[in-house]
Amino acid sequence: MSDRPILRVQHIAKSFGTVLAVNDVSFDVRPGEIFAFLGPNGAGKTTTIKMLTTLLRPTTGSLELDGLDVTMHPTEVRKRFGVVFQDPSLDSELTAWENMDIHGVLYHVARHARRARCEVLLRMFELYERRDDLVKTFSGGMKRRLEIARGLLHTPKVLFLDEPTLGLDPQSRNQMWTHVRNLRATEGVTVFLTTHYMDEADRVADRIAVIDHGRIVATGSSAELKQQTGTDSLEAAFLALTGTMIRDESATAADQMRQVARVWRR
Amino acid sequence: MAVVFVLWLREVKKYLRSRVQIVASLGGPLMYLGVLGFGLGPVFQRAGEGSYLQFMAPGVIGMAVLFTAMFSGIAMLWDRQFGFLKETLVAPVPRLAIMIGRTLGGATVAVLQGTLIFVVTLIAGFRPVSVLAVPLAFLLIALVAVVFAALATAIGSTIKEMQGFQMVMNFLVMPIFFLSGALYPLPGLPRVLAALTRVDPLTYGVDGMRGLLIGRGSAHFGVAFDVAVLLAVGVVFVAAGAWRFSKIEA
């Protein structure tokens, strides 16, 4: 492991109008590690991921990915990471292969390499047999696997996974984490993930940062967090750090749209 | 270039795969052709204007192109909420390439749909004056398609909710259709209506198609003028679409 962090976040803040969503957040992620970013709903996780993935500009502070300033060189930075958003971002009217192929073109992967890489990844994620089926016929777990396979197509240095196991059954979740853990060996990729399942973070993450109310409240390995809080499970540690109060998020326009769509699709 | 092509191809593939949607989209134009075309035909004839079917066929083709092109805007709202748009927005490619690929894709689909309706009008009894005029008419149809696909991109980049798009359908797309002179002749209209038809880009598309497909005398403004207006509007709309698309926040 080299000593330069692959991700360096220094004193970033993001405000939307008068709301301060992320408030002076700093952390480093080392190359090759699996880094879990935990926090209750509305704590600032997704906003932070959006800033790291060039979708939002931080109000203040600096972000570096592989030594490149994220806001100064968004295009260069984009080539270096893959991302699986919380919401699916596949085209369900296209086949698995077509989704992969379009991604390859968008990331300037040459045709020959693209084919080879699509095949390797679809096999790795056990989707090769279904490559010519429309994505809308896939199960939730298959869609997630396809998204991860797609995110890896351009051989990124960092893979962002925003709640990759949300809505999956225990079997698919288990399989998902097996895949994620294998990635380090097969792809040498750094993984930055968020999840609400503490047992999962406990199992896969090398290091964990806990964010609450837009601020980092703890960083360290799972063992360190437990020790720090005097608890015996990561879940207990998490609750000790962030309290037991339930966070209400107001429904956004996106949530309302989703509801409309659910009715429409029937 | 490859990026523009692959996004264009995506739109076309999706269109060709959506058989049900293609069939459903024939409903509107068929209704106009069948019910209005044959229903108002005798009155039109008695007024000394000749065959109504002949007159309105270009209008119905224009309608199909307008609706299909504008629908690419709603497709963008879907892509925005159900993800694919984000996939393109984090890719290391210029926004302009994405916008052009999408818009050309939407325009191509509109031309395909226009072609389909053109065939339907032929079956219904529409007879263009000359076969040679048909390719020229298609150039015009392509221009109309680009104009409205670009407008759809601009609108789809600006509004975020489905309800918003219903507003657009009712207060923009329907008036564009009804004010275009697709269903009635332009000479002798009341002043206000005449003025409104003149600011409607589709008016020039339908007028130009008439000039090409059913004879020179039938174009109110003249084909050259129609093309000039559409080119100018096209440039403005494409610029507006590119600008709005560059402002999308995920």
XYZ file of N, CA, C and O in Angstrom, chain B residues 39-139:
404
model
N -64.950 12.725 -42.380
C -66.137 13.422 -41.858
C -66.269 14.821 -42.413
O -67.363 15.261 -42.794
N -65.151 15.555 -42.483
C -65.224 16.938 -42.959
C -65.001 17.033 -44.462
O -65.168 18.098 -45.048
N -64.623 15.905 -45.061
C -64.330 15.887 -46.500
C -65.400 16.540 -47.358
O -65.103 17.442 -48.149
N -66.677 16.118 -47.197
C -67.725 16.681 -48.065
C -67.865 18.198 -47.925
O -68.042 18.892 -48.934
N -67.781 18.712 -46.683
C -67.912 20.155 -46.468
C -66.782 20.898 -47.175
O -66.989 21.916 -47.860
N -65.583 20.373 -46.979
C -64.379 20.966 -47.566
C -64.518 21.033 -49.085
O -64.216 22.027 -49.714
N -65.021 19.939 -49.644
C -65.180 19.839 -51.087
C -66.204 20.874 -51.577
O -65.964 21.565 -52.559
N -67.305 20.985 -50.839
C -68.354 21.913 -51.237
C -67.869 23.367 -51.165
O -68.312 24.215 -51.898
N -66.924 23.602 -50.224
C -66.378 24.959 -50.115
C -65.400 25.245 -51.245
O -64.799 26.310 -51.299
N -65.211 24.283 -52.105
C -64.362 24.494 -53.273
C -62.870 24.341 -52.999
O -62.037 24.865 -53.714
N -62.531 23.623 -51.918
C -61.108 23.500 -51.557
C -60.514 22.163 -51.998
O -59.378 21.860 -51.688
N -61.294 21.337 -52.660
C -60.759 20.052 -53.125
C -60.828 18.974 -52.058
O -61.664 19.026 -51.163
N -59.900 18.027 -52.135
C -59.946 16.871 -51.229
C -59.384 17.222 -49.857
O -58.248 17.686 -49.737
N -60.192 16.983 -48.826
C -59.715 17.303 -47.465
C -58.626 16.345 -47.029
O -57.656 16.726 -46.377
N -58.782 15.080 -47.416
C -57.762 14.084 -47.052
C -56.409 14.505 -47.609
O -55.391 14.493 -46.911
N -56.421 14.926 -48.847
C -55.209 15.388 -49.514
C -54.618 16.576 -48.740
O -53.419 16.668 -48.529
N -55.518 17.449 -48.302
C -55.099 18.667 -47.601
C -54.526 18.361 -46.218
O -53.505 18.912 -45.806
N -55.194 17.464 -45.487
C -54.790 17.289 -44.092
C -53.710 16.226 -43.891
O -53.101 16.190 -42.823
N -53.433 15.410 -44.884
C -52.413 14.362 -44.702
C -51.070 14.940 -44.216
O -50.508 14.437 -43.231
N -50.559 16.006 -44.845
C -49.305 16.583 -44.325
C -49.447 17.051 -42.876
O -48.513 16.933 -42.078
N -50.632 17.547 -42.535
C -50.873 18.001 -41.167
C -50.810 16.845 -40.177
O -50.255 16.979 -39.079
N -51.361 15.707 -40.564
C -51.355 14.549 -39.671
C -49.934 13.976 -39.531
O -49.526 13.572 -38.450
N -49.185 14.016 -40.622
C -47.779 13.588 -40.539
C -47.029 14.533 -39.589
O -46.279 14.097 -38.715
N -47.290 15.832 -39.751
C -46.659 16.819 -38.870
C -47.024 16.575 -37.416
O -46.181 16.674 -36.521
N -48.271 16.200 -37.185
C -48.740 15.916 -35.835
C -47.956 14.744 -35.234
O -47.488 14.815 -34.096
N -47.803 13.693 -36.014
C -47.081 12.514 -35.516
C -45.644 12.887 -35.158
O -45.116 12.475 -34.110
N -45.021 13.689 -36.027
C -43.634 14.090 -35.780
C -43.551 14.949 -34.514
O -42.705 14.727 -33.638
N -44.473 15.898 -34.398
C -44.502 16.772 -33.220
C -44.653 15.959 -31.932
O -43.873 16.109 -30.989
N -45.656 15.093 -31.889
C -45.934 14.342 -30.668
C -44.781 13.421 -30.303
O -44.387 13.334 -29.147
N -44.246 12.736 -31.295
C -43.167 11.791 -31.000
C -41.912 12.524 -30.529
O -41.255 12.099 -29.582
N -41.614 13.632 -31.199
C -40.420 14.386 -30.811
C -40.582 14.940 -29.388
O -39.657 14.868 -28.574
N -41.759 15.457 -29.100
C -41.978 16.012 -27.764
C -41.957 14.910 -26.703
O -41.604 15.148 -25.544
N -42.309 13.711 -27.126
C -42.311 12.607 -26.173
C -40.895 12.278 -25.700
O -40.710 11.757 -24.603
N -39.899 12.616 -26.495
C -38.523 12.357 -26.055
C -38.196 13.196 -24.818
O -37.285 12.869 -24.058
N -38.964 14.265 -24.620
C -38.783 15.060 -23.403
C -39.264 14.311 -22.178
O -38.624 14.327 -21.122
N -40.400 13.614 -22.326
C -40.929 12.851 -21.199
C -39.997 11.667 -20.913
O -39.768 11.307 -19.757
N -39.418 11.119 -21.969
C -38.475 10.007 -21.787
C -37.300 10.481 -20.937
O -36.746 9.724 -20.135
N -36.953 11.761 -21.092
C -35.850 12.273 -20.295
C -36.223 12.364 -18.822
O -35.394 12.105 -17.952
N -37.483 12.721 -18.551
C -37.929 12.749 -17.153
C -37.843 11.353 -16.537
O -37.432 11.192 -15.387
N -38.211 10.357 -17.319
C -38.098 8.978 -16.832
C -36.654 8.641 -16.537
O -36.325 8.106 -15.492
N -35.799 8.979 -17.507
C -34.376 8.681 -17.342
C -33.798 9.393 -16.131
O -32.909 8.894 -15.470
N -34.337 10.580 -15.869
C -33.825 11.341 -14.743
C -34.193 10.641 -13.431
O -33.365 10.446 -12.562
N -35.463 10.233 -13.323
C -35.885 9.644 -12.050
C -35.529 8.179 -11.926
O -35.308 7.695 -10.837
N -35.485 7.481 -13.048
C -35.199 6.059 -12.928
C -33.810 5.752 -13.391
O -33.512 4.653 -13.835
N -32.964 6.779 -13.312
C -31.553 6.524 -13.233
C -30.636 6.752 -14.397
O -29.562 7.265 -14.209
N -31.068 6.350 -15.622
C -30.039 6.291 -16.658
C -29.380 7.647 -16.912
O -28.203 7.713 -17.262
N -30.127 8.716 -16.727
C -29.549 10.043 -16.973
C -28.294 10.266 -16.122
O -27.287 10.776 -16.581
N -28.375 9.834 -14.861
C -27.258 10.008 -13.941
C -26.012 9.272 -14.438
O -24.901 9.775 -14.342
N -26.247 8.075 -14.955
C -25.142 7.289 -15.512
C -24.407 8.092 -16.592
O -23.184 8.086 -16.651
N -25.163 8.827 -17.415
C -24.484 9.605 -18.449
C -23.863 10.879 -17.878
O -22.853 11.340 -18.365
N -24.473 11.410 -16.810
C -23.957 12.670 -16.262
C -22.644 12.508 -15.502
O -21.881 13.456 -15.390
N -22.372 11.324 -14.959
C -21.077 11.133 -14.277
C -20.017 10.570 -15.221
O -18.891 10.324 -14.801
N -20.373 10.340 -16.472
C -19.397 9.811 -17.418
C -18.432 10.920 -17.849
O -18.809 12.092 -17.876
N -17.196 10.535 -18.171
C -16.197 11.560 -18.535
C -16.364 12.045 -19.965
O -15.459 11.962 -20.777
N -17.557 12.516 -20.298
C -17.820 13.033 -21.645
C -18.518 14.380 -21.522
O -19.193 14.642 -20.534
N -18.364 15.251 -22.540
C -19.006 16.552 -22.472
C -20.528 16.413 -22.476
O -21.075 15.560 -23.174
N -21.176 17.259 -21.702
C -22.637 17.262 -21.664
C -23.220 17.475 -23.058
O -24.260 16.912 -23.394
N -22.533 18.298 -23.845
C -23.052 18.628 -25.168
C -23.203 17.369 -26.021
O -24.198 17.201 -26.732
N -22.227 16.453 -25.918
C -22.295 15.215 -26.699
C -23.506 14.391 -26.277
O -24.199 13.803 -27.115
N -23.778 14.371 -24.985
C -24.922 13.605 -24.480
C -26.215 14.215 -25.004
O -27.103 13.532 -25.507
N -26.270 15.546 -24.919
C -27.479 16.247 -25.355
C -27.714 16.024 -26.848
O -28.841 15.748 -27.271
N -26.663 16.112 -27.636
C -26.829 15.954 -29.087
C -27.247 14.527 -29.420
O -28.157 14.305 -30.223
N -26.626 13.549 -28.766
C -26.996 12.154 -29.006
C -28.460 11.900 -28.695
O -29.186 11.301 -29.482
N -28.885 12.380 -27.541
C -30.276 12.183 -27.126
C -31.241 12.864 -28.086
O -32.257 12.309 -28.480
N -30.917 14.133 -28.425
C -31.827 14.921 -29.250
C -31.931 14.337 -30.658
O -33.023 14.198 -31.208
N -30.780 13.957 -31.233
C -30.821 13.356 -32.564
C -31.576 12.031 -32.524
O -32.308 11.691 -33.456
N -31.402 11.292 -31.428
C -32.139 10.034 -31.271
C -33.631 10.294 -31.256
O -34.397 9.647 -31.977
N -34.059 11.281 -30.448
C -35.475 11.632 -30.364
C -36.002 12.080 -31.722
O -37.111 11.712 -32.142
N -35.190 12.861 -32.454
C -35.604 13.358 -33.770
C -35.727 12.199 -34.760
O -36.668 12.141 -35.554
N -34.778 11.261 -34.690
C -34.815 10.116 -35.605
C -36.070 9.286 -35.383
O -36.747 8.872 -36.336
N -36.380 9.060 -34.121
C -37.585 8.310 -33.785
C -38.824 9.034 -34.331
O -39.733 8.412 -34.878
N -38.824 10.363 -34.225
C -39.951 11.138 -34.732
C -40.073 10.997 -36.246
O -41.178 10.896 -36.790
N -38.929 10.964 -36.934
C -38.962 10.787 -38.386
C -39.501 9.395 -38.732
O -40.318 9.239 -39.649
N -39.061 8.387 -37.976
C -39.563 7.030 -38.222
C -41.074 6.971 -38.044
O -41.793 6.386 -38.852
N -41.536 7.621 -36.983
C -42.971 7.642 -36.723
C -43.696 8.410 -37.835
O -44.760 7.976 -38.294
N -43.102 9.516 -38.278
C -43.671 10.285 -39.390
C -43.772 9.432 -40.646
O -44.764 9.489 -41.379
N -42.743 8.617 -40.870
C -42.732 7.739 -42.042
C -43.891 6.743 -41.982
O -44.587 6.499 -42.964
N -44.065 6.215 -40.793
C -45.144 5.246 -40.588
C -46.499 5.880 -40.908
O -47.334 5.299 -41.607
N -46.695 7.094 -40.402
C -47.961 7.782 -40.645
C -48.095 8.147 -42.120
O -49.186 8.086 -42.699
N -46.977 8.484 -42.741
C -46.994 8.782 -44.167
C -47.527 7.575 -44.943
O -48.386 7.700 -45.821
N -47.034 6.404 -44.574
C -47.502 5.175 -45.226
C -49.004 4.987 -44.978
O -49.765 4.636 -45.889
N -49.411 5.269 -43.737
C -50.836 5.133 -43.411
C -51.688 6.074 -44.270
O -52.738 5.689 -44.787
N -51.205 7.315 -44.456
C -51.992 8.255 -45.277
C -52.064 7.764 -46.728
O -53.088 7.935 -47.387
N -50.990 7.136 -47.191
C -51.003 6.597 -48.557
C -52.068 5.529 -48.686
O -52.810 5.465 -49.669
N -52.139 4.691 -47.646
C -53.146 3.628 -47.655
C -54.551 4.229 -47.639
O -55.459 3.764 -48.311
N -54.688 5.328 -46.871
C -56.005 5.964 -46.753
C -56.412 6.665 -48.047
O -57.564 7.061 -48.197
N -55.475 6.860 -48.948
C -55.840 7.472 -50.219
C -55.091 8.748 -50.564
O -55.368 9.398 -51.566
N -54.136 9.136 -49.724
C -53.345 10.342 -49.989
C -52.404 10.094 -51.167
O -51.761 9.055 -51.245
N -52.373 11.026 -52.101
C -51.506 10.880 -53.281
C -50.620 12.107 -53.461
O -51.106 13.163 -53.880
N -49.327 12.028 -53.137
C -48.432 13.169 -53.391
C -48.376 13.463 -54.891
O -48.478 12.534 -55.698
N -48.201 14.752 -55.235
C -48.189 15.107 -56.659
C -47.050 14.459 -57.417
O -47.203 14.083 -58.562
N -45.872 14.377 -56.781
C -44.790 13.725 -57.505
C -43.945 12.893 -56.556
O -43.756 13.237 -55.376
N -43.449 11.785 -57.077
C -42.623 10.895 -56.265
C -41.319 11.599 -55.897
O -40.761 11.389 -54.831
N -40.854 12.450 -56.805
C -39.578 13.136 -56.572
C -39.644 14.069 -55.366
O -38.635 14.337 -54.721
N -40.855 14.554 -55.069
C -40.991 15.502 -53.957
C -40.875 14.816 -52.608
O -40.589 15.457 -51.592
N -41.075 13.485 -52.595
C -41.121 12.778 -51.307
C -39.791 12.873 -50.522
O -39.812 13.209 -49.337
N -38.649 12.622 -51.180
C -37.397 12.762 -50.412
C -37.207 14.167 -49.848
O -36.755 14.339 -48.714
N -37.598 15.189 -50.632
C -37.481 16.561 -50.144
C -38.385 16.774 -48.930
O -37.994 17.408 -47.943
N -39.587 16.201 -49.022
C -40.515 16.327 -47.904
C -39.900 15.694 -46.652
O -40.073 16.190 -45.537
N -39.159 14.621 -46.845
C -38.547 13.978 -45.680
C -37.436 14.806 -45.057
O -37.242 14.782 -43.839
N -36.733 15.552 -45.884
C -35.734 16.476 -45.323
C -36.429 17.490 -44.422
O -35.963 17.813 -43.328
